[in-house]
Coordinates of C-alpha atoms and ligand atoms in Angstrom, one line a residue:
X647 CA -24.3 152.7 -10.9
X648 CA -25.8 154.1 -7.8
X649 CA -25.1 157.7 -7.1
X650 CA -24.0 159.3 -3.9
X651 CA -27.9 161.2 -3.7
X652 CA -29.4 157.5 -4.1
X653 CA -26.8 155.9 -2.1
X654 CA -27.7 158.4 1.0
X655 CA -31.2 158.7 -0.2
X656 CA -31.5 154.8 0.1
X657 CA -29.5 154.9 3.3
X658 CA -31.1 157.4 4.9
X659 CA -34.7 155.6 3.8
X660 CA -33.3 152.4 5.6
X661 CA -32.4 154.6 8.9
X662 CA -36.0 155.9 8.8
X663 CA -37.8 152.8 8.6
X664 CA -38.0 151.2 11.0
X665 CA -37.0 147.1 10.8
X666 CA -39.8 144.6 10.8
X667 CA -38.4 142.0 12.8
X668 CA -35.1 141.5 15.1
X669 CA -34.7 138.7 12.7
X670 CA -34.3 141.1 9.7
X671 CA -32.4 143.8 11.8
X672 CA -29.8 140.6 12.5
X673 CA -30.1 139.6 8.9
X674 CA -28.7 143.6 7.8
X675 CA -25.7 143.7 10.6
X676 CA -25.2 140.0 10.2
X677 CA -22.6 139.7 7.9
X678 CA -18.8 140.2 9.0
X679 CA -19.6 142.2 11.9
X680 CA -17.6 140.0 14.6
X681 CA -15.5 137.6 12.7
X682 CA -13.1 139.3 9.9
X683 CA -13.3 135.9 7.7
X684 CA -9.4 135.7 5.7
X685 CA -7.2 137.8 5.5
X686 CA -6.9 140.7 3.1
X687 CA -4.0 139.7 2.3
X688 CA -4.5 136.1 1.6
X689 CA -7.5 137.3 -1.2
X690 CA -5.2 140.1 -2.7
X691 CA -1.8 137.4 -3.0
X692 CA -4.6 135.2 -4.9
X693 CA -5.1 138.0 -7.4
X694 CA -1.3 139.0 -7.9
X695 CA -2.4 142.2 -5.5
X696 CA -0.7 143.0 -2.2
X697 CA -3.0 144.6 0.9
X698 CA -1.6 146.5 3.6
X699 CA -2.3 149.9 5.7
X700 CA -1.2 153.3 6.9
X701 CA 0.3 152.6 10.7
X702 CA 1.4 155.5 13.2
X703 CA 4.7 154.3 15.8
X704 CA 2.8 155.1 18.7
X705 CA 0.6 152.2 18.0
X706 CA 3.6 149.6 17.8
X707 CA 5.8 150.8 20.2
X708 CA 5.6 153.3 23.6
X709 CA 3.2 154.4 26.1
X710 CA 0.2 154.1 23.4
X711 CA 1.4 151.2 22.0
X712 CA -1.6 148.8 20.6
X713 CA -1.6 145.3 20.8
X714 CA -5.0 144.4 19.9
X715 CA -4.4 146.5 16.5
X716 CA -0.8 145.6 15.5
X717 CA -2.5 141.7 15.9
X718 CA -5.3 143.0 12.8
X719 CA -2.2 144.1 11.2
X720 CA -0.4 141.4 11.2
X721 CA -3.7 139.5 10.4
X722 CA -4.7 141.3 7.5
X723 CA -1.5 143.0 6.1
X724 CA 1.3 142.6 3.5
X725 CA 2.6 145.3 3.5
X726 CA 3.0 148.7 5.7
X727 CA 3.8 152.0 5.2
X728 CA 4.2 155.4 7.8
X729 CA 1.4 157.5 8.1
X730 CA 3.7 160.7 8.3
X731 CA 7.1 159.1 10.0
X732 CA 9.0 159.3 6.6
X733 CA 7.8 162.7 5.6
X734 CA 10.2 165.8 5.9
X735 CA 8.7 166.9 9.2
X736 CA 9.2 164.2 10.7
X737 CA 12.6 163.0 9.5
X738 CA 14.3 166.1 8.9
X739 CA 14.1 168.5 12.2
X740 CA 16.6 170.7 10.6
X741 CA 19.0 171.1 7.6
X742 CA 21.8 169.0 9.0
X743 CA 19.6 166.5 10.9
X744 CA 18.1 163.1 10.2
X745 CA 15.9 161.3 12.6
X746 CA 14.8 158.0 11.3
X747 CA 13.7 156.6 15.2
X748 CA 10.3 156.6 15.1
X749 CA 10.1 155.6 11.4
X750 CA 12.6 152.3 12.3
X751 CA 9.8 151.4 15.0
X752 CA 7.2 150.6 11.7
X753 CA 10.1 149.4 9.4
X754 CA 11.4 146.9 12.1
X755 CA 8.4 145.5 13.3
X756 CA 7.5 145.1 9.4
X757 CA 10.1 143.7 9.0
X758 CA 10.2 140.9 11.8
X759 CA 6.2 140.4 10.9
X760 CA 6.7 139.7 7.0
X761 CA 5.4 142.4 5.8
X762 CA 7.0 144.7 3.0
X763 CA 7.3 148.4 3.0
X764 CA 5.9 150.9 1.2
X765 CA 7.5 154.6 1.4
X766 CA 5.5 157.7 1.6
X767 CA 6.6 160.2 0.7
X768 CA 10.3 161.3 -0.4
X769 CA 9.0 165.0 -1.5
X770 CA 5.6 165.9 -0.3
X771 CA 5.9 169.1 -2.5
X772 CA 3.6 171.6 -1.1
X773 CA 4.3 174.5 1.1
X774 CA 2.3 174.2 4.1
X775 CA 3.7 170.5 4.2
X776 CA 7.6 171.8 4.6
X777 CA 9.5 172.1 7.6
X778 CA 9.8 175.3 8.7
X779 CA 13.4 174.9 7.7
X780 CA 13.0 174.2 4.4
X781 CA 10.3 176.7 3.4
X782 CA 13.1 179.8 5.2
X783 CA 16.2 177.9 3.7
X784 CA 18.8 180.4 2.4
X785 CA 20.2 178.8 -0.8
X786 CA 22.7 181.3 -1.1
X787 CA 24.3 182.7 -4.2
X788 CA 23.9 179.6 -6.4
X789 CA 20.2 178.7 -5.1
X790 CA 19.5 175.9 -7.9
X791 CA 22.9 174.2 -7.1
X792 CA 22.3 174.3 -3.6
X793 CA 18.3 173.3 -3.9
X794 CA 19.6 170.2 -5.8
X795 CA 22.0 169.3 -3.2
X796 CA 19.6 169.5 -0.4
X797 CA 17.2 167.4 -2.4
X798 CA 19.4 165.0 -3.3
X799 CA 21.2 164.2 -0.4
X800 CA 17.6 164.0 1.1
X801 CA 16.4 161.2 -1.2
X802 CA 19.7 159.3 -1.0
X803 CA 20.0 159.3 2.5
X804 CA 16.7 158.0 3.1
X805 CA 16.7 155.1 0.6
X806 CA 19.6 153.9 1.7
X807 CA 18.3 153.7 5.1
X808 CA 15.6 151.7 3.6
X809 CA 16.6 149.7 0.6
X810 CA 13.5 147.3 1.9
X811 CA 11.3 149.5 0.6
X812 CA 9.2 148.4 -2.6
X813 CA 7.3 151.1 -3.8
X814 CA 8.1 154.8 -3.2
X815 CA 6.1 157.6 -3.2
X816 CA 8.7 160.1 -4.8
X817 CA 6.3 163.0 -4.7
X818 CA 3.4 163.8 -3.3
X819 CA 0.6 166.2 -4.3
X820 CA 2.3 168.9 -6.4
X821 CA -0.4 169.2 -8.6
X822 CA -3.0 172.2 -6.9
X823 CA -6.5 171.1 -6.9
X824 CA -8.8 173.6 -7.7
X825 CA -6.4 175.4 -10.4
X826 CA -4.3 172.0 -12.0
X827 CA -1.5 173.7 -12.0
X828 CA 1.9 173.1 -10.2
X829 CA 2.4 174.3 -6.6
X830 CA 5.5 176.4 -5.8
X831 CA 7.5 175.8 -3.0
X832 CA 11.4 177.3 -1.4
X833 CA 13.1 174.3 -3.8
X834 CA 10.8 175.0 -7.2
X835 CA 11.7 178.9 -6.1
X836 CA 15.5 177.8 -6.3
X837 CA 15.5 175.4 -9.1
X838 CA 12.3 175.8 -11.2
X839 CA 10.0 173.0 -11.4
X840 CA 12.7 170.5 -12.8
X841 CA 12.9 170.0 -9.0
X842 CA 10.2 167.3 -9.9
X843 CA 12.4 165.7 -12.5
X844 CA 15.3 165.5 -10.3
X845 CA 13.2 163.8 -7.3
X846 CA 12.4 161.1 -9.1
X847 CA 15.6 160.5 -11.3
X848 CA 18.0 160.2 -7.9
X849 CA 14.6 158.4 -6.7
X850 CA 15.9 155.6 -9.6
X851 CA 19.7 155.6 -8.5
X852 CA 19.2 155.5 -4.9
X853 CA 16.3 152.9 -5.3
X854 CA 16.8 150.9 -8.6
X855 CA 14.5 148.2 -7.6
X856 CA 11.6 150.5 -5.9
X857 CA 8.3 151.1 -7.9
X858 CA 8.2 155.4 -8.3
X859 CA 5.2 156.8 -7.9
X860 CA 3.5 160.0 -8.2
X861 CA 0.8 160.4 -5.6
X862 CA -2.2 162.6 -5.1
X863 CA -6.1 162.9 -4.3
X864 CA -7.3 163.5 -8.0
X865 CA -10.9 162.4 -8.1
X866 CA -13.8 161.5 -10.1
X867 CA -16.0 163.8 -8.4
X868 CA -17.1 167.8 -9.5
X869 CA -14.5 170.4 -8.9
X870 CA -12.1 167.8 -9.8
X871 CA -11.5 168.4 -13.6
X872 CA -8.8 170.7 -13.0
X873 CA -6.7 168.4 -11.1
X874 CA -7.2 165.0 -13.3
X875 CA -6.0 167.3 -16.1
X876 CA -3.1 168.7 -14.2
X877 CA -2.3 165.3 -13.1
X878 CA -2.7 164.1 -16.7
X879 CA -0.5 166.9 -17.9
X880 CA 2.2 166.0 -15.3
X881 CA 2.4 162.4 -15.9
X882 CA 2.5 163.3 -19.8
X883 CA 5.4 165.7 -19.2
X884 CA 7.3 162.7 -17.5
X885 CA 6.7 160.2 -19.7
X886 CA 8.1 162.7 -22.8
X887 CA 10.9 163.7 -20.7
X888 CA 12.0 160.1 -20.0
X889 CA 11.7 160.4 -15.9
X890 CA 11.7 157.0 -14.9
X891 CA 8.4 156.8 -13.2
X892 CA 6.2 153.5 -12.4
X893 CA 3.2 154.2 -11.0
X894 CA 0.1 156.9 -10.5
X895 CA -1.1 156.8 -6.9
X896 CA -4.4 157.3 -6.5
X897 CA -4.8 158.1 -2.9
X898 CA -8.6 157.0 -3.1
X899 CA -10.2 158.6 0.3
X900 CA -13.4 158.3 -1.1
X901 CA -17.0 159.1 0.3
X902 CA -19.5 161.6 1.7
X903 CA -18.3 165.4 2.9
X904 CA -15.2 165.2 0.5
X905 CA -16.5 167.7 -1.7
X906 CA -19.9 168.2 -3.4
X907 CA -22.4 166.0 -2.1
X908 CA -24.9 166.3 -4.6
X909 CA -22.3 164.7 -7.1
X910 CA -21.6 161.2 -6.8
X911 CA -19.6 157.9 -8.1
X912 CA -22.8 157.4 -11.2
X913 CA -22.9 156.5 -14.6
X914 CA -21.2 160.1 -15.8
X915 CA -18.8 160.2 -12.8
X916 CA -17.4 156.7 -13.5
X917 CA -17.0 157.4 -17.0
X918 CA -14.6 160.7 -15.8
X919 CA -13.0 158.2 -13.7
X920 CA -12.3 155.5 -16.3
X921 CA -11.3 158.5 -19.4
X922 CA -8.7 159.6 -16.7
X923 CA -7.8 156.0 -15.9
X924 CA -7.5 154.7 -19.3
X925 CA -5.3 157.9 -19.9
X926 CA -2.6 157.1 -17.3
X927 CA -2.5 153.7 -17.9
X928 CA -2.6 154.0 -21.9
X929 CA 1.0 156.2 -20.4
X930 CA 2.3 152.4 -19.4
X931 CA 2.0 153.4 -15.5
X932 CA 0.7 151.1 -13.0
X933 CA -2.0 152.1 -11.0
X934 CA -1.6 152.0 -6.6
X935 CA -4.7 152.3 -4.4
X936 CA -2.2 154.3 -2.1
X937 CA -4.4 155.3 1.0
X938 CA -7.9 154.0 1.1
X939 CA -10.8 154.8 3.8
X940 CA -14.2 155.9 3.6
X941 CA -15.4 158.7 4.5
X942 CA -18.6 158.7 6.2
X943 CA -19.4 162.5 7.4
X944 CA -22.9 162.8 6.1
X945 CA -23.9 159.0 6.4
X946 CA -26.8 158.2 8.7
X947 CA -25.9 158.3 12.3
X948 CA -27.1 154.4 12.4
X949 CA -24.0 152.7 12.7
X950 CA -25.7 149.4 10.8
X951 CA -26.8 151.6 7.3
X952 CA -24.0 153.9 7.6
X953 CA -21.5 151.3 7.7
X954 CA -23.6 149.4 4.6
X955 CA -23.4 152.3 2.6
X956 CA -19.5 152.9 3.5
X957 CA -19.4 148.9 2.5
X958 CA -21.5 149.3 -0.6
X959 CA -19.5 152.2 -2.0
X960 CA -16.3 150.9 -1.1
X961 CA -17.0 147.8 -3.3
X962 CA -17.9 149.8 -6.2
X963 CA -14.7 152.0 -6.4
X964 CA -12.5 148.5 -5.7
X965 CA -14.5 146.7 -8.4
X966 CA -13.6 149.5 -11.0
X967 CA -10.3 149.8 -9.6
X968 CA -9.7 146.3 -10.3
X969 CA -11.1 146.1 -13.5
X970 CA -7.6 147.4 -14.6
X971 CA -4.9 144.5 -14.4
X972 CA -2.3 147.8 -13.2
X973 CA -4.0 148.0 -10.1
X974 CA -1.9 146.0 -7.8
X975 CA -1.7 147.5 -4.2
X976 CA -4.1 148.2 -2.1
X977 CA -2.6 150.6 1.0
X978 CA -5.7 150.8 4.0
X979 CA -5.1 154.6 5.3
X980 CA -4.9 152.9 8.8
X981 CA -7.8 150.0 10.1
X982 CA -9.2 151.2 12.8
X983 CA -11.7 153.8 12.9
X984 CA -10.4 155.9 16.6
X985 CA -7.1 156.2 14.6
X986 CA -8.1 157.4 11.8
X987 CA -7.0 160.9 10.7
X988 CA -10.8 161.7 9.1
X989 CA -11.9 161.7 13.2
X990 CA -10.2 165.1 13.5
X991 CA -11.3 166.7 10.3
X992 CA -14.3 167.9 9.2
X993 CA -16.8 167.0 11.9
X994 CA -19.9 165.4 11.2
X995 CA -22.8 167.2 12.3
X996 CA -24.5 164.9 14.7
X997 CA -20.8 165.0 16.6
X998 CA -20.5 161.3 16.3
X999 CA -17.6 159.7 15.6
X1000 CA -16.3 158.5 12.3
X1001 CA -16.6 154.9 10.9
X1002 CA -14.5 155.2 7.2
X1003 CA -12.3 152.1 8.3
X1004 CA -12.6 148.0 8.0
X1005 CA -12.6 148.0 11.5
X1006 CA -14.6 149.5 14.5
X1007 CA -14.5 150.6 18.0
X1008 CA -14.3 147.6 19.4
X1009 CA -11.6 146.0 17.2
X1010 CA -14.7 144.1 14.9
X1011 CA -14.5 144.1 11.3
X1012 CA -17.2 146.0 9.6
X1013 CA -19.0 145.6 6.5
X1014 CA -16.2 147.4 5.0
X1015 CA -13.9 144.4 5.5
X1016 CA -16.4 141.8 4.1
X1017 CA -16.5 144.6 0.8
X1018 CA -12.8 144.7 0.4
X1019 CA -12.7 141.0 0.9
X1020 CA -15.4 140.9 -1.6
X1021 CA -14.1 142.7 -4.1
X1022 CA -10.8 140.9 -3.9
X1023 CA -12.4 138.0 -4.3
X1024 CA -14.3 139.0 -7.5
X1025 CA -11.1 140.8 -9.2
X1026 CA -9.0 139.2 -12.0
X1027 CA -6.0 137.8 -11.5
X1028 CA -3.2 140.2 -12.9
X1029 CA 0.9 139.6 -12.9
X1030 CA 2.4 140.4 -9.0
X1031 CA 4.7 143.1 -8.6
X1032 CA 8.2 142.2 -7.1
X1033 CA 8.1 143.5 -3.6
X1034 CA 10.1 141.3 -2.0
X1035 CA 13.0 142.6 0.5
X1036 CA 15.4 139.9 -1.5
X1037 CA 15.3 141.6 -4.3
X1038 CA 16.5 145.5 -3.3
X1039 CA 19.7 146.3 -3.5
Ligands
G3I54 O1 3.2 164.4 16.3 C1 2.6 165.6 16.6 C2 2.5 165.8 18.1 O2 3.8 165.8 18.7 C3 1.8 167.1 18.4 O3 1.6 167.2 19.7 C4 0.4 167.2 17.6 C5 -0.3 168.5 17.8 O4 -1.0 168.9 16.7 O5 0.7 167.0 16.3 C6 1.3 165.8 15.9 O6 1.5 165.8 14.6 C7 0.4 165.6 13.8 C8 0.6 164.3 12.9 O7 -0.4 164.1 12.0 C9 0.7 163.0 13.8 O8 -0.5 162.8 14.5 C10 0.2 166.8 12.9 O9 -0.2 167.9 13.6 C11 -0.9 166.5 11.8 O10 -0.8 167.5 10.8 C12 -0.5 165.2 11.1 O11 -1.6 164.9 10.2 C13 -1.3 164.0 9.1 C14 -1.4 164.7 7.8 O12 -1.2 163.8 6.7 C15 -0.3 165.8 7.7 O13 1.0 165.3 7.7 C16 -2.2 162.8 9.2 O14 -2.0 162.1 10.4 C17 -2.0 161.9 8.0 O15 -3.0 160.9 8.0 C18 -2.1 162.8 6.7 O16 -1.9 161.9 5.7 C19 -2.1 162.5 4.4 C20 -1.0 161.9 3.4 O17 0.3 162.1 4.0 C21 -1.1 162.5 2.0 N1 -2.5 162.4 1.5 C22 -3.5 162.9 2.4 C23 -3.5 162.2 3.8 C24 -4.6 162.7 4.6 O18 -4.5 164.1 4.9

């Protein structure tokens, strides 16, 4: 397997030299530039897999409102799930309080397009993701009695108000990735760490027919080791416990400028990848691709060779990620590179703009889309999880 100093070494040869002919310069951007080809969807469904993507409201509904994306949506999608309407901050303004508004918007127009939902996240359990709230919350005299109610009543009022949804993310990133070990918050404060426990077990009442996952960014590259064994040691705990728990999601936002970029996705990496793989699936969990882009921060400027090597790499990660029959669902962390939260972070250095999407600028799919196509195309076929809105309570 290519590593990520060949991948940009080869990338950045491509930029450099300049292409013979136009015919050859037409022959590189050629294919699935313009026309997106079938639906992601269509090639997951084939495979027992399901294909959807991240979505904001402001895109479906109100003065930003997006038609020419919600129609690649609807185009390539199964399934949806809110970028940050369903976390705390955004449902919760205060301890009494729930606004589901703006997440309604996303699960009504999934709803009236066909497409399922996917729930992220019922306890995103790390301080600087509280509310404000939360984080200065007086539990009073019996704080583990009163953490558990304000849990609770959290995770119950929310999957009632969507019993559509097919696969939750019950928490999110509790695992602290440079050290493995697990984050403290206001609840853990009040009710020790069985705060996890409880999540997911009301997760199971409130949502008996949901898929529970635990989420997080755990990845194959250096300065990673700590969190795949936190994670590892997590997962474990759960399993000897008995919490009922599905799923590992494996947020995937793979690429350049994550972390080291001397390290990257070769023959020693991908082993790491698979021992940790093997590990949680050898714990009978499924495995979700739960928010997937690309991240392209120290990629060529050429928007041709740095959107092949986004394509190429994506490929490779979706071809081992399928080589597991658990892998099921593939969630897009949006489609569209303007909207896509790496255009705010970590700035690349020439100042352009970001590319880690399937599609571009101009609403055209990129190489990306013909990977992901590709590597659905190319995966085994595997036994479908249930995630139709018939079958929730
Ligand atoms: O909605 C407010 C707006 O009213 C306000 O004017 C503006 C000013 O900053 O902020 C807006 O909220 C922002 C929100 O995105 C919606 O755009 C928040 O500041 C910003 O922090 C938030 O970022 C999100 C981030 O999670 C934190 O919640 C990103 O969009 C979202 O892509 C990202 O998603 C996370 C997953 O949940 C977990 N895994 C990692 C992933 C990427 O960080």
């Amino acid at each position: 397997m290519t590593t990520r100093r060949t991948l940009l070494a080869g990338a950045a040869a491509l930029a450099a030299a300049p292409l013979a002919t136009p015919l050859a310069a037409s022959a590189l951007a050629a294919p699935s530039r313009d026309a997106a080809g079938p639906s992601l969807n269509d090639l997951a469904k084939a495979k027992g897999m399901t294909f959807g993507s991240a979505v904001s409201a402001g895109v479906i509904a109100g003065p930003r409102r997006d038609p020419r994306y919600t129609a690649l949506l609807e185009r390539d999608c199964g399934a949806l799930v809110c970028e940050n309407e369903t976390k705390w901050v955004a449902l919760r303004p205060d301890a009494q309080t729930f606004d589901f508004a703006a997440a309604d918007t996303i699960a009504a127009y999934a709803g009236a397009h066909d497409m399922a939902l996917r729930g992220h996240t019922l306890l995103w359990h790390h301080p600087d993701w509280f509310p404000q709230w939360l984080t200065n919350y007086d539990f009073g005299s019996r704080p583990a009695t009163e953490a558990e109610r304000v849990l609770s009543d959290h995770i119950r009022r929310v999957c009632a108000h969507y019993p559509q949804v097919f696969s939750w993310d019950v928490i999110n990133e509790t695992v602290d990735a440079q050290t493995g070990a697990l984050r403290d918050t206001s609840l853990s404060n009040a009710m020790g760490q069985r705060v996890l426990d409880v999540a997911f077990h009301t997760a199971r009442e409130a949502a008996p027919h949901a898929q529970l996952v635990y989420n997080d960014y755990m990845s194959w590259e250096a300065g990673h080791e700590a969190h795949r064994a936190g994670v590892l040691r997590l997962l474990e705990g759960f399993k000897t416990r008995g919490v009922p728990i599905d799923a590992l999601g494996v947020q995937s936002h793979i690429g350049s400028g994550n972390q080291d970029d001397s390290v990257g996705f070769d023959t020693a990496q991908e082993r790491e990848w698979r021992k940790f793989l093997d590990e949680a699936t050898g714990m009978g969990l499924d495995i979700v691709i739960s928010e997937f882009d690309v991240h392209d921060k120290n990629l060529p400027a050429d928007p041709v060779v740095r959107d092949q090597a986004v394509a190429d790499l994506g490929r490779r990660y979706l071809d081992l990620m399928f080589s597991y029959p658990q892998t099921k669902t593939v969630m897009a962390w949006g489609m569209y590179d303007p909207y896509s939260w790496l255009q705010g972070r970590w700035p690349r250095e020439d100042g352009g703009a970001k590319r880690p999407t399937p599609f571009d600028a101009e609403y055209r799919a990129k190489p990306l889309h013909g990977a992901i196509a590709d590597a659905f195309r190319a995966a085994p076929m595997r036994t479908a999880l249930d995630i139709t809105p018939a079958n929730r309570n």
